[in-house]
C-alpha atoms as one frame of an Amber mdcrd trajectory, in Angstrom:
protein
   5.127 -25.257 -13.513   6.845 -26.955 -10.569   7.804 -23.559  -9.196   4.261
 -22.283  -9.550   2.857 -25.280  -7.726   5.327 -24.724  -4.926   4.232 -21.099
  -4.667   0.582 -22.163  -4.452   1.260 -24.757  -1.750   0.717 -22.180   0.976
  -1.359 -19.114   0.259   0.611 -15.978  -0.428   0.639 -12.815  -2.467   3.026
 -12.149  -5.302   6.380 -11.225  -3.762   6.408  -7.428  -3.630   8.989  -5.863
  -1.360   8.197  -3.058   1.073  11.754  -1.774   0.561  12.049   1.966   0.176
  13.866   3.143  -2.945  17.618   2.786  -3.125  18.428   6.455  -3.025  15.804
   7.671  -0.548  16.132   4.806   1.920  15.070   5.565   5.487  14.979   3.646
   8.679  11.620   4.707  10.031   9.616   3.728  13.104   9.560   0.434  14.955
   8.151  -2.398  12.918   6.254  -5.390  14.169   6.792  -9.052  13.439   5.387
  -8.724   9.958   7.326  -5.611   8.960   4.856  -2.751   8.720   2.993  -2.820
  11.973  -0.145  -0.993  10.942  -2.763  -1.421   8.272  -3.678   0.893   5.481
  -6.902   2.416   6.693  -6.939   6.145   7.292  -6.499   5.199  10.953  -2.807
   4.485  10.421  -2.166   8.037   9.178  -1.578  10.765  11.782  -4.548  13.137
  11.605  -2.357  16.143  10.790  -0.730  14.292   7.880  -4.104  13.234   6.491
  -5.196  16.865   6.668  -2.096  17.823   4.667  -2.852  15.264   1.964  -6.445
  16.454   1.609  -5.385  20.114   1.582  -2.869  19.413  -1.190  -5.605  17.874
  -3.344  -7.616  21.094  -2.949  -4.659  23.346  -3.779  -2.881  21.526  -6.602
  -5.223  22.879  -9.277  -3.908  26.394  -8.639  -0.440  25.277  -9.688  -1.228
  22.564 -12.260  -4.632  23.534 -13.693  -4.775  20.603 -16.080  -4.129  17.972
 -13.407  -6.927  15.452 -13.027  -7.539  12.521 -10.720  -5.399  13.655  -7.775
  -6.766  12.038  -4.591  -5.453  11.880  -1.052  -4.816   8.097  -1.277  -2.274
   8.834  -4.045  -0.275  11.088  -1.735  -0.783   8.693   1.171   0.633   5.821
  -0.883   3.829   7.761  -1.593   4.208   8.996   1.972   3.596   5.536   3.421
   6.552   4.119   1.523   8.825   7.134   1.904   8.400   7.928   5.616   5.517
   5.893   7.071   3.572   9.185   7.290   6.226  10.671   9.586   5.007   8.383
  12.361   7.134   8.903  15.471   7.799  12.564  14.712   6.026  15.567  16.170
   3.741  17.411  13.761   2.882  20.970  14.815  -0.417  22.669  14.087   1.230
  24.573  11.229   2.507  21.293   9.746   6.165  21.536  10.740   7.670  18.078
  11.383  10.307  17.634  14.076  12.746  16.078  14.287  13.285  16.474  10.578
  13.349  13.418   8.355  16.597  12.865   6.479  17.550  10.117   4.073  21.015
   8.637   3.751  23.863  10.780   2.445  24.009  10.127  -1.293  27.762   9.777
  -1.602  27.907   6.470  -3.457  28.993   4.575  -0.352  26.322   1.930  -0.739
  24.629   2.813   2.569  20.885   2.442   2.142  21.501   1.144  -1.358  22.840
   4.399  -2.838  25.577   3.911  -5.427  25.535   7.330  -7.117  27.167  10.495
  -5.825  24.829  13.499  -5.677  26.727  16.771  -5.121  25.329  19.330  -2.690
  22.882  21.853  -4.178  21.471  23.692  -1.157  24.544  24.290   1.029  22.802
  22.246   3.716  19.696  24.468   3.939  17.240  21.594   3.721  19.314  18.451
   4.156  21.516  19.674   7.007  24.843  19.060   5.274  26.980  20.808   2.685
  29.020  17.639   2.123  26.563  16.114  -0.324  22.886  15.604  -0.949  20.230
  13.635   0.884  16.466  13.322   0.536  14.356  15.252   3.001  10.925  15.420
   4.575   7.955  13.044   4.629   7.970  12.782   0.831  11.769  12.455   0.587
  12.571  15.092  -1.995  16.128  15.861  -3.039  16.793  19.567  -2.414  17.429
  20.031  -6.134  13.999  18.603  -6.955  12.338  20.659  -4.231  13.809  23.799
  -5.747  11.608  23.304  -8.805   8.311  22.185  -7.245   8.270  23.504  -3.675
   5.321  25.789  -2.822   3.978  27.441   0.311   0.811  25.596   1.281   0.307
  26.751   4.856   0.568  30.491   4.358   3.831  31.156   6.206   5.489  32.489
   3.038   8.071  29.676   2.958   8.135  26.459   0.927   9.581  23.956   3.372
   9.946  20.226   2.525   9.926  19.524   6.268   6.406  20.947   6.549   3.556
  18.476   6.014   1.390  20.898   4.011   4.181  22.179   1.796   5.615  18.700
   1.194   2.239  17.195   0.291   1.500  20.002  -2.156   4.952  19.636  -3.684
   4.357  15.914  -4.162   0.982  16.586  -5.778   2.529  19.100  -8.179   5.350
  16.722  -9.036   3.040  13.769  -9.661   0.682  15.860 -11.776   3.536  16.723
 -14.118   2.310  18.800 -17.054  -1.295  17.828 -16.403  -1.636  14.079 -15.994
  -4.944  12.316 -15.446  -4.092  10.223 -12.406  -7.468   8.509 -12.586  -5.971
   6.595 -15.513  -3.986   3.642 -14.183  -1.268   3.954 -16.818  -0.718   7.650
 -16.110  -0.727   7.053 -12.354   2.014   4.454 -12.761   3.987   6.770 -15.049
   3.806   9.508 -12.417   5.071   7.190  -9.691   7.790   5.870 -11.985   8.924
   9.472 -12.440   9.046   9.801  -8.655  11.270   6.737  -8.431  12.418   4.821
 -11.502  11.782   1.339 -10.127   9.034  -1.084 -11.132   9.169  -2.610  -7.653
   8.650   0.812  -6.108   5.691   1.506  -8.394   4.039  -1.794  -7.484   4.535
  -1.113  -3.798   3.107   2.414  -3.911   0.170   1.419  -6.115  -0.638  -1.338
  -3.638  -0.837   1.226  -0.821  -2.899   3.609  -2.980  -5.382   0.835  -3.709
  -5.485  -0.031  -0.042  -6.171   3.539   1.077  -8.735   3.962  -1.693 -10.565
   0.879  -0.498 -10.332   1.978   3.118 -11.834   5.345   2.203 -14.908   3.521
   0.949 -16.272   1.440   3.802 -18.211  -1.578   2.570 -21.976  -1.185   2.443
 -23.254  -4.351   4.083 -26.828  -3.163   4.473 -28.208  -5.823   2.142 -25.888
  -8.633   3.243 -27.323 -11.149   5.689 -27.212 -14.792   6.701 -24.020 -16.799
   6.374 -22.445 -14.295   3.994 -22.722 -11.603   6.671 -21.305 -13.976   9.280
 -18.281 -14.695   7.088 -17.664 -11.039   6.237 -18.067  -9.840   9.816 -15.649
 -12.524  11.014 -13.037 -11.527   8.458 -13.482  -7.797   9.080 -12.998  -8.372
  12.798  -9.428  -9.476  12.033  -8.337  -6.243  10.356  -4.928  -5.196  11.632
  -3.823  -8.760  12.434  -0.328  -9.369  10.990   0.236 -11.456   7.900   1.982
 -14.706   8.793   3.182 -17.050   6.058   1.356 -20.325   6.725  -0.496 -18.825
   9.696  -4.134 -19.185  10.688  -6.695 -21.969  10.758 -10.366 -22.578  11.507
  -9.819 -21.705  15.173  -8.108 -18.360  14.527  -4.595 -16.972  14.339  -1.539
 -19.198  14.655   2.214 -19.047  14.156   3.235 -19.677  10.584   6.094 -21.455
   8.866   9.194 -20.722   6.788   9.447 -19.502   4.121   7.614 -17.476   1.490
   8.958 -17.188  -2.091  10.553 -13.897  -1.025  12.213 -15.614   1.943   9.900
 -14.346   4.685   9.242 -16.628   7.629   5.991 -16.678   9.558   7.383 -18.884
  12.298   7.628 -16.021  14.807   4.461 -14.201  13.695   1.026 -15.068  15.031
  -1.505 -14.155  12.384  -3.051 -15.216   9.086  -1.998 -15.788   5.540  -4.694
 -15.368   2.897  -6.153 -18.875   2.963  -5.757 -19.070   6.725  -8.031 -16.029
   6.988 -10.660 -17.475   4.651 -10.551 -20.812   6.474 -11.214 -19.011   9.764
 -13.999 -16.748   8.469 -15.952 -19.525   6.778 -15.584 -21.754   9.829 -17.558
 -19.127  11.759 -20.459 -19.894   9.398 -20.025 -23.646   9.818 -18.282 -24.182
   6.474 -15.056 -26.175   6.333 -12.609 -25.064   3.645  -9.417 -26.771   2.448
  -6.308 -24.993   3.722  -4.766 -23.725   0.466  -6.078 -21.121  -1.948  -5.909
 -23.424  -4.973  -7.906 -26.122  -3.181 -10.508 -23.610  -2.022 -11.316 -22.854
  -5.664 -12.942 -26.280  -5.876 -15.484 -25.624  -3.124 -19.058 -24.687  -4.003
 -19.975 -22.998  -7.270 -17.011 -21.837  -9.350 -17.339 -18.344 -10.869 -15.199
 -18.195 -14.031 -13.036 -15.123 -14.577 -14.602 -14.656 -18.019 -17.869 -13.592
 -16.351 -16.097 -10.554 -14.945 -15.920  -9.203 -11.437 -19.545  -8.048 -11.605
 -20.527 -11.711 -11.175 -19.132 -11.731  -7.633 -21.441 -11.451  -4.623 -20.589
 -10.498  -1.020 -19.229 -13.554   0.766 -17.689 -15.103  -2.360 -14.085 -16.207
  -2.429 -12.055 -14.290  -5.016  -8.926 -15.845  -6.537  -5.727 -14.740  -8.237
  -3.414 -16.940 -10.278  -0.042 -16.837 -11.982  -1.767 -18.304 -15.047  -5.498
 -17.409 -14.852  -7.565 -20.293 -16.207  -5.296 -22.874 -14.581  -6.471 -23.320
 -11.016  -3.322 -25.175 -10.059  -1.494 -21.824 -10.329  -3.796 -19.938  -7.942
  -1.586 -18.130  -5.434  -4.022 -15.920  -3.531  -7.559 -15.693  -2.177  -9.668
 -12.964  -0.571 -13.280 -12.548   0.541 -15.449 -10.293  -1.604 -17.515  -7.683
   0.278 -19.048  -5.822  -2.675 -18.240  -2.534  -4.341 -15.035  -3.880  -5.868
 -13.532  -4.546  -2.434 -12.290  -7.616  -0.628 -10.987  -8.502   2.803  -7.403
  -9.416   2.209  -4.276 -10.739   3.904  -1.985  -9.586   1.100   1.624 -10.561
   1.727   4.420 -10.697   4.291   4.949  -7.362   5.949   1.301  -6.289   5.843
  -1.857  -6.902   7.872  -5.404  -8.096   7.255  -7.135  -5.187   5.590  -9.751
  -4.006   3.137  -8.379  -3.822  -0.401  -9.612  -3.222  -3.912  -9.948  -6.460
  -5.868  -7.763  -4.775  -8.479  -4.942  -4.495  -5.937  -3.879  -8.054  -6.791
  -2.807  -9.273 -10.223  -4.017 -12.282 -12.178  -7.760 -12.241 -11.421  -8.929
 -15.848 -11.659 -12.632 -15.649 -10.826 -14.314 -16.704  -7.627 -16.126 -19.471
  -5.788 -19.401 -19.453  -3.857 -19.209 -21.914  -0.956 -22.326 -20.461   0.713
């Protein structure tokens, strides 16, 4: 319990690393103070890559007729973690990506976390070396895996893992397996676990999928007015601001403190943590909130978790706890906007963004300060 109370002392999300998998590790793109510099709206995906994801969804049924539930956010979640959507590379009209994206050489050296030797299977055709194997392209396939699932998606009569269209279709085929229903959470997680056998990886990718799914559904605020609209508009205006552990107050962004449970410092990052964001947004409506998520649960009318998420209204605070039912263990707070979405400052390495309420674990109800 002491540890849980310490975690709740400053608002944070459950420690989930943004590390790319051990054997497809890449060093991609410049990162900002918080790690990943951009948010998870469709705006952070190069237009040509987003086109590839959507095209793959349309084509996958030809190759895996029984596949259900494939959506572009699923492919975007994988590609975000594997290559940051090939940001920084050139993407031609036909989908070819240059310079090519290569992972570390899988020779067991420990570089990038790889500890297993993978012998060469393609004589360097796709990975540029005959001295071993390395993952390739925006979806980081091993050449041996690509051999079994690679398809021509752009009509040039070649299945190329360095082509956005081909790679996205290959990923869709691979995730669909023998005909999964990816609309089912358990099957989605199983598919991602097949892609990379790491629970941490699965949690990371699912978080991005939820984020892109939420971003694809802009909140309908047509019936929201008064102070609730003021709060929501204030929070939405901060989308893209970096997460800073301990950062943010009623006046706006601020430098944070050290350190989160995962060892991340906010001292050099000007931004918000989750309760810093809620404190700021509600201050715009003239409402003073305590600084920590657990304390904010005591403001206004408490909405018990047992009533379900349908009891939430736009402008409500929504909480998450290590032990739901015990408010002292609340570790996170967001602002509900309706439609199963919330404005969220999730964790170190991310930004203020629109997320699904289900993106966080341990739903602990809400509070209605308005």
